């Protein structure tokens, strides 16, 4: 039981090895970590919190929880064209949790920190009478002037998305006991942060973000930040073969969330260079629509009918 160990032993045993000798982390034994900024670089910072029962189902393997936590945070760095550098972990742990949980969790985290070249430089470890809750703050380096915001889209820009949409959402339905393939479940539990693609396109796009809450809702954020509207074609939303097998529609895919794909806008004359950058990164990208004067997102079917759903994505507070 975690409650039988003090937090200093927990930190030394399970978290300090993830600091990998980074000098500024002081082996997680000081009050703070020290980061020397690199000249010409901007430090990109993002944080994400996941709560058991809200963001992951109780009983999810602890290693998968660790990977989901790392990857949803890294997806934000990918969207801003940043290279992962370091992370801080806030672990809010139920005292009664089995010690084996933390072993499997730190193992999964170590695998992803190695895979994505992250170093753990700090955090906090506390107990709770409530559900398990984890926050990861990730830091990455990007080139000054090559950090796409949500606000830069221009009227007439193409709207692009990476990978396939809906797999994560369909994987969640499978995890809840519905039908769905092992591929979809894996896409839900272990999303792939599009780091290479994000870095390759950062200087080519006018706006970018990652899709976490639903494609249509998230595109709405780019629209609002850029003072524009968008039109997308339902038939052009990229769907995986496994997703198509579920019988869910493209419009449903665009509202489900958990995609962790990149959504971005660019001038139409950038199409060839974007496609080449995507090919080099090993990720498909698909043009799904364009930015227009106005407000909000309209989703159109092949006949030009408006098929925009009422509920466009996931919200915590409604
Ligand atoms: P303080 O009391 O000064 O806030 P703590 O005792 O909470 O410091 O933490 C000691 C050290 O361990 C700090 O360097 C902190 O960043 C690190 N740390 C604590 N919890 C975690 C964690 N879950 N992951 C990574 N580092 C941690
Ligand atoms: Mg202190």
Coordinates of C-alpha atoms and ligand atoms in Angstrom, one line a residue:
X1 CA 0.0 0.0 0.0
X2 CA 1.4 3.4 -0.9
X3 CA 0.3 4.7 2.5
X4 CA 3.0 2.7 4.2
X5 CA 5.8 4.6 2.3
X6 CA 6.8 8.2 2.9
X7 CA 6.8 10.4 -0.1
X8 CA 10.6 11.0 0.0
X9 CA 11.2 7.3 -0.5
X10 CA 8.6 7.2 -3.3
X11 CA 10.3 10.1 -5.1
X12 CA 13.8 8.6 -4.7
X13 CA 12.8 5.2 -5.7
X14 CA 10.3 5.7 -8.6
X15 CA 10.7 9.3 -9.8
X16 CA 14.4 10.2 -9.4
X17 CA 15.6 7.7 -11.9
X18 CA 13.6 9.5 -14.6
X19 CA 15.7 12.7 -14.0
X20 CA 18.4 10.8 -15.8
X21 CA 21.3 12.7 -14.4
X22 CA 20.1 16.1 -15.8
X23 CA 22.2 18.3 -13.6
X24 CA 19.6 21.0 -13.1
X25 CA 17.2 18.5 -11.6
X26 CA 19.6 17.8 -8.7
X27 CA 18.2 14.2 -8.6
X28 CA 14.9 15.6 -7.3
X29 CA 16.4 16.4 -4.0
X30 CA 16.1 20.2 -3.9
X31 CA 13.3 22.8 -3.7
X32 CA 13.4 23.5 -7.4
X33 CA 15.1 22.7 -10.7
X34 CA 17.3 24.9 -12.7
X35 CA 17.0 25.3 -16.4
X36 CA 19.5 27.3 -18.5
X37 CA 17.6 28.7 -21.5
X38 CA 19.1 28.0 -24.9
X39 CA 19.8 31.1 -27.0
X40 CA 17.4 31.7 -29.9
X41 CA 14.9 29.3 -28.4
X42 CA 11.5 29.8 -26.7
X43 CA 10.5 27.5 -23.8
X44 CA 7.0 26.1 -24.6
X45 CA 5.1 25.0 -21.5
X46 CA 1.9 23.1 -21.2
X47 CA 0.2 21.1 -18.4
X48 CA -2.5 18.4 -18.4
X49 CA -4.3 16.7 -15.6
X50 CA -6.0 13.3 -15.6
X51 CA -8.4 12.0 -13.0
X52 CA -9.3 8.4 -12.5
X53 CA -13.0 7.9 -13.4
X54 CA -13.0 11.1 -15.5
X55 CA -10.1 10.7 -18.0
X56 CA -9.4 7.1 -17.6
X57 CA -11.4 4.1 -16.5
X58 CA -10.7 2.6 -13.1
X59 CA -8.7 -0.6 -13.8
X60 CA -6.8 0.8 -16.7
X61 CA -3.2 -0.7 -16.6
X62 CA -1.0 1.7 -14.7
X63 CA 1.6 1.7 -17.5
X64 CA -1.1 2.8 -20.0
X65 CA -2.2 5.6 -17.6
X66 CA 1.4 6.8 -17.6
X67 CA 1.7 6.8 -21.3
X68 CA -1.6 8.5 -21.9
X69 CA -0.6 11.2 -19.4
X70 CA 2.8 11.7 -21.2
X71 CA 1.3 11.7 -24.7
X72 CA -1.6 14.0 -24.2
X73 CA 0.8 16.6 -22.8
X74 CA 3.4 16.0 -25.5
X75 CA 0.6 16.5 -28.1
X76 CA 0.4 20.1 -27.0
X77 CA 4.1 20.6 -27.5
X78 CA 3.8 18.9 -31.0
X79 CA 1.1 21.4 -31.9
X80 CA 3.4 24.3 -31.1
X81 CA 6.4 22.8 -33.0
X82 CA 8.4 22.2 -29.8
X83 CA 11.0 19.5 -29.1
X84 CA 10.3 17.8 -25.8
X85 CA 12.8 18.7 -23.1
X86 CA 11.6 18.1 -19.5
X87 CA 8.5 17.5 -17.4
X88 CA 7.2 18.0 -13.8
X89 CA 4.8 15.4 -12.4
X90 CA 2.2 16.1 -9.7
X91 CA 1.0 12.8 -8.3
X92 CA -2.1 12.9 -6.0
X93 CA -2.3 9.3 -4.8
X94 CA -4.9 7.4 -2.7
X95 CA -3.2 6.0 0.4
X96 CA -4.8 2.6 -0.1
X97 CA -3.4 2.2 -3.6
X98 CA -1.4 -1.0 -4.2
X99 CA 2.3 -0.3 -4.3
X100 CA 2.5 -2.4 -7.5
X101 CA 0.5 0.4 -9.2
X102 CA 3.2 2.9 -8.7
X103 CA 5.8 0.4 -9.9
X104 CA 3.9 -0.2 -13.2
X105 CA 3.1 3.5 -13.5
X106 CA 6.8 4.7 -13.2
X107 CA 7.8 1.9 -15.6
X108 CA 5.4 3.1 -18.2
X109 CA 6.5 6.7 -17.6
X110 CA 10.1 5.7 -18.0
X111 CA 9.5 4.0 -21.3
X112 CA 7.8 7.1 -22.7
X113 CA 10.3 9.5 -21.2
X114 CA 13.0 7.5 -23.0
X115 CA 11.0 7.2 -26.2
X116 CA 10.2 11.0 -26.4
X117 CA 13.5 12.2 -24.8
X118 CA 11.9 13.8 -21.7
X119 CA 13.7 14.3 -18.4
X120 CA 11.7 14.5 -15.1
X121 CA 12.9 17.6 -13.3
X122 CA 10.4 18.0 -10.5
X123 CA 6.9 17.6 -9.2
X124 CA 4.9 17.0 -6.1
X125 CA 3.7 13.9 -4.4
X126 CA 0.7 14.0 -2.0
X127 CA -2.0 11.7 -0.7
X128 CA -5.7 12.1 -1.2
X129 CA -9.0 10.6 0.2
X130 CA -10.4 11.1 -3.3
X131 CA -9.6 9.6 -6.7
X132 CA -6.2 9.3 -8.2
X133 CA -5.2 12.4 -10.0
X134 CA -2.0 13.1 -12.1
X135 CA -0.7 16.3 -13.6
X136 CA 2.2 16.5 -16.0
X137 CA 3.7 19.8 -17.0
X138 CA 5.9 19.5 -20.1
X139 CA 8.6 21.9 -21.3
X140 CA 9.9 21.9 -24.8
X141 CA 12.2 24.1 -27.0
X142 CA 11.0 25.7 -30.2
X143 CA 12.7 28.2 -32.5
X144 CA 11.7 31.8 -31.9
X145 CA 9.2 32.9 -34.6
X146 CA 8.3 29.3 -35.4
X147 CA 5.6 28.7 -32.8
X148 CA 2.1 28.5 -34.4
X149 CA -0.8 29.9 -32.4
X150 CA -4.5 29.3 -32.7
X151 CA -5.1 32.9 -33.8
X152 CA -3.2 33.2 -37.1
X153 CA -5.5 31.6 -39.6
X154 CA -6.4 33.7 -42.7
X155 CA -9.6 33.7 -44.7
X156 CA -9.1 31.3 -47.7
X157 CA -6.5 29.1 -45.8
X158 CA -6.9 25.4 -46.2
X159 CA -7.8 23.4 -43.0
X160 CA -5.7 20.3 -42.6
X161 CA -5.7 17.4 -40.1
X162 CA -3.1 14.7 -39.5
X163 CA -3.7 10.9 -39.1
X164 CA -7.3 9.6 -38.7
X165 CA -10.1 11.1 -36.6
X166 CA -12.4 9.1 -34.3
X167 CA -10.1 6.2 -33.4
X168 CA -9.6 7.4 -29.9
X169 CA -13.3 8.0 -29.3
X170 CA -14.2 4.7 -30.8
X171 CA -11.5 3.1 -28.6
X172 CA -13.1 4.6 -25.5
X173 CA -16.4 3.0 -26.5
X174 CA -14.5 -0.3 -26.8
X175 CA -12.9 0.2 -23.4
X176 CA -16.3 0.8 -21.9
X177 CA -17.4 -2.6 -23.1
X178 CA -18.8 -1.8 -26.6
X179 CA -17.5 -3.4 -29.7
X180 CA -14.3 -2.1 -31.3
X181 CA -10.9 -3.5 -32.4
X182 CA -7.7 -3.9 -30.4
X183 CA -6.3 -1.2 -32.8
X184 CA -8.9 1.3 -31.7
X185 CA -8.4 0.5 -28.0
X186 CA -4.6 1.0 -28.5
X187 CA -5.3 4.4 -30.2
X188 CA -7.3 5.4 -27.2
X189 CA -4.8 4.3 -24.6
X190 CA -1.6 5.1 -26.4
X191 CA -2.1 8.1 -28.7
X192 CA 0.9 9.2 -30.8
X193 CA 1.9 12.8 -30.2
X194 CA 2.7 14.1 -33.7
X195 CA 6.1 15.7 -32.7
X196 CA 8.0 15.2 -35.9
X197 CA 5.1 16.5 -38.0
X198 CA 4.5 19.5 -35.6
X199 CA 8.2 20.5 -35.8
X200 CA 8.3 20.1 -39.6
X201 CA 5.2 22.2 -40.3
X202 CA 5.7 24.9 -37.6
X203 CA 7.1 27.4 -40.0
X204 CA 4.6 26.7 -42.8
X205 CA 1.2 27.0 -41.1
X206 CA -0.8 30.0 -40.0
X207 CA -2.4 28.4 -37.0
X208 CA -2.2 25.0 -35.3
X209 CA -3.5 23.1 -32.3
X210 CA -4.0 19.5 -31.3
X211 CA -7.4 17.8 -31.5
X212 CA -8.3 16.5 -28.0
X213 CA -11.9 17.4 -27.4
X214 CA -13.5 16.8 -30.9
X215 CA -12.4 18.0 -34.3
X216 CA -15.4 20.4 -34.9
X217 CA -15.2 21.9 -31.4
X218 CA -11.5 22.4 -31.6
X219 CA -11.6 23.9 -35.1
X220 CA -14.1 26.3 -33.5
X221 CA -11.3 27.5 -31.2
X222 CA -9.1 28.3 -34.2
X223 CA -12.1 30.1 -35.8
X224 CA -12.8 32.2 -32.6
X225 CA -9.1 33.0 -32.0
X226 CA -8.6 34.0 -35.7
X227 CA -11.9 35.9 -36.0
X228 CA -13.1 33.7 -38.8
X229 CA -15.4 30.8 -39.7
X230 CA -14.6 27.5 -41.3
X231 CA -16.3 25.0 -43.7
X232 CA -15.4 21.4 -43.7
X233 CA -16.5 18.5 -45.8
X234 CA -17.8 15.5 -43.8
X235 CA -16.7 13.2 -46.6
X236 CA -13.1 14.4 -46.4
X237 CA -12.6 13.7 -42.7
X238 CA -9.9 10.9 -42.6
X239 CA -11.2 7.7 -41.0
X240 CA -9.2 4.5 -40.3
X241 CA -10.4 1.1 -41.7
X242 CA -11.1 0.0 -38.1
X243 CA -13.2 3.1 -37.4
X244 CA -15.3 2.5 -40.5
X245 CA -15.9 -1.1 -39.3
X246 CA -17.7 0.4 -36.2
X247 CA -20.5 1.8 -38.3
X248 CA -20.0 5.3 -36.7
X249 CA -20.2 8.2 -39.1
X250 CA -17.6 10.8 -40.0
X251 CA -19.6 13.5 -38.3
X252 CA -19.6 11.4 -35.1
X253 CA -15.8 10.9 -35.5
X254 CA -15.5 14.7 -35.6
X255 CA -17.2 15.2 -32.2
X256 CA -15.7 12.4 -30.1
X257 CA -12.3 13.7 -29.1
X258 CA -9.2 11.8 -27.8
X259 CA -7.7 12.0 -31.2
X260 CA -4.4 13.9 -30.4
X261 CA -3.9 14.6 -34.1
X262 CA -2.8 18.0 -35.4
X263 CA -5.3 20.5 -36.8
X264 CA -3.8 23.4 -38.8
X265 CA -4.4 26.0 -41.4
X266 CA -2.1 27.2 -44.2
X267 CA -2.2 29.2 -47.4
X268 CA -3.3 27.0 -50.3
X269 CA 0.0 27.5 -52.1
X270 CA 1.7 25.7 -49.1
X271 CA -0.1 22.4 -49.9
X272 CA 2.8 20.7 -51.7
X273 CA 5.5 21.6 -49.2
X274 CA 3.2 20.5 -46.3
X275 CA 2.5 17.2 -48.0
X276 CA 6.3 16.7 -48.4
X277 CA 6.9 17.6 -44.8
X278 CA 4.2 15.1 -43.7
X279 CA 5.7 12.4 -45.8
X280 CA 9.1 12.9 -44.2
X281 CA 7.5 12.7 -40.8
X282 CA 5.7 9.5 -41.7
X283 CA 2.2 10.8 -40.9
X284 CA -0.6 11.4 -43.4
X285 CA -2.3 14.8 -43.6
X286 CA -5.6 15.5 -45.2
X287 CA -7.2 18.8 -46.4
X288 CA -10.7 18.9 -44.9
X289 CA -11.9 22.4 -45.6
X290 CA -11.1 26.0 -45.6
X291 CA -11.3 29.1 -43.5
X292 CA -13.9 31.7 -44.5
X293 CA -15.1 35.1 -43.4
X294 CA -17.7 34.7 -40.6
X295 CA -17.9 32.7 -37.4
X296 CA -18.2 29.1 -36.4
X297 CA -17.7 25.8 -38.1
X298 CA -20.0 24.4 -40.7
X299 CA -19.8 20.7 -41.7
X300 CA -21.2 19.9 -45.1
X301 CA -22.2 16.6 -46.8
X302 CA -21.5 15.7 -50.4
X303 CA -24.6 17.6 -51.6
X304 CA -23.7 20.7 -49.7
X305 CA -26.3 20.2 -46.9
X306 CA -25.3 21.4 -43.5
X307 CA -24.8 18.4 -41.2
X308 CA -23.1 20.2 -38.4
X309 CA -24.0 18.4 -35.1
X310 CA -25.4 20.2 -32.1
X311 CA -22.9 18.7 -29.8
X312 CA -19.5 19.4 -31.3
X313 CA -17.1 17.9 -28.7
X314 CA -16.3 17.0 -25.1
X315 CA -16.9 19.5 -22.3
X316 CA -16.3 19.1 -18.6
X317 CA -18.9 21.6 -17.4
X318 CA -22.2 21.2 -19.1
Ligands
LIG1 P1 9.1 21.0 -1.3 O1 8.6 20.5 0.0 O2 10.3 21.9 -1.3 O3 8.1 21.4 -2.3 P2 9.1 18.2 -2.0 O4 9.6 17.5 -0.8 O5 7.7 18.3 -2.4 O6 9.8 19.7 -2.0 O7 9.9 17.6 -3.2 C1 11.3 17.3 -3.2 C2 11.8 17.1 -4.6 O8 11.2 16.1 -5.2 C3 11.6 18.4 -5.4 O9 12.7 18.5 -6.3 C4 10.4 18.0 -6.3 O10 10.4 18.7 -7.5 C5 10.6 16.5 -6.4 N1 9.3 15.7 -6.6 C6 8.3 15.5 -5.7 N2 7.3 14.8 -6.2 C7 7.7 14.5 -7.5 C8 7.1 13.8 -8.5 N3 5.9 13.2 -8.4 N4 7.8 13.7 -9.7 C9 8.9 14.3 -9.8 N5 9.6 15.0 -8.9 C10 9.0 15.1 -7.7
LIG2 MG1 10.8 23.5 -0.8

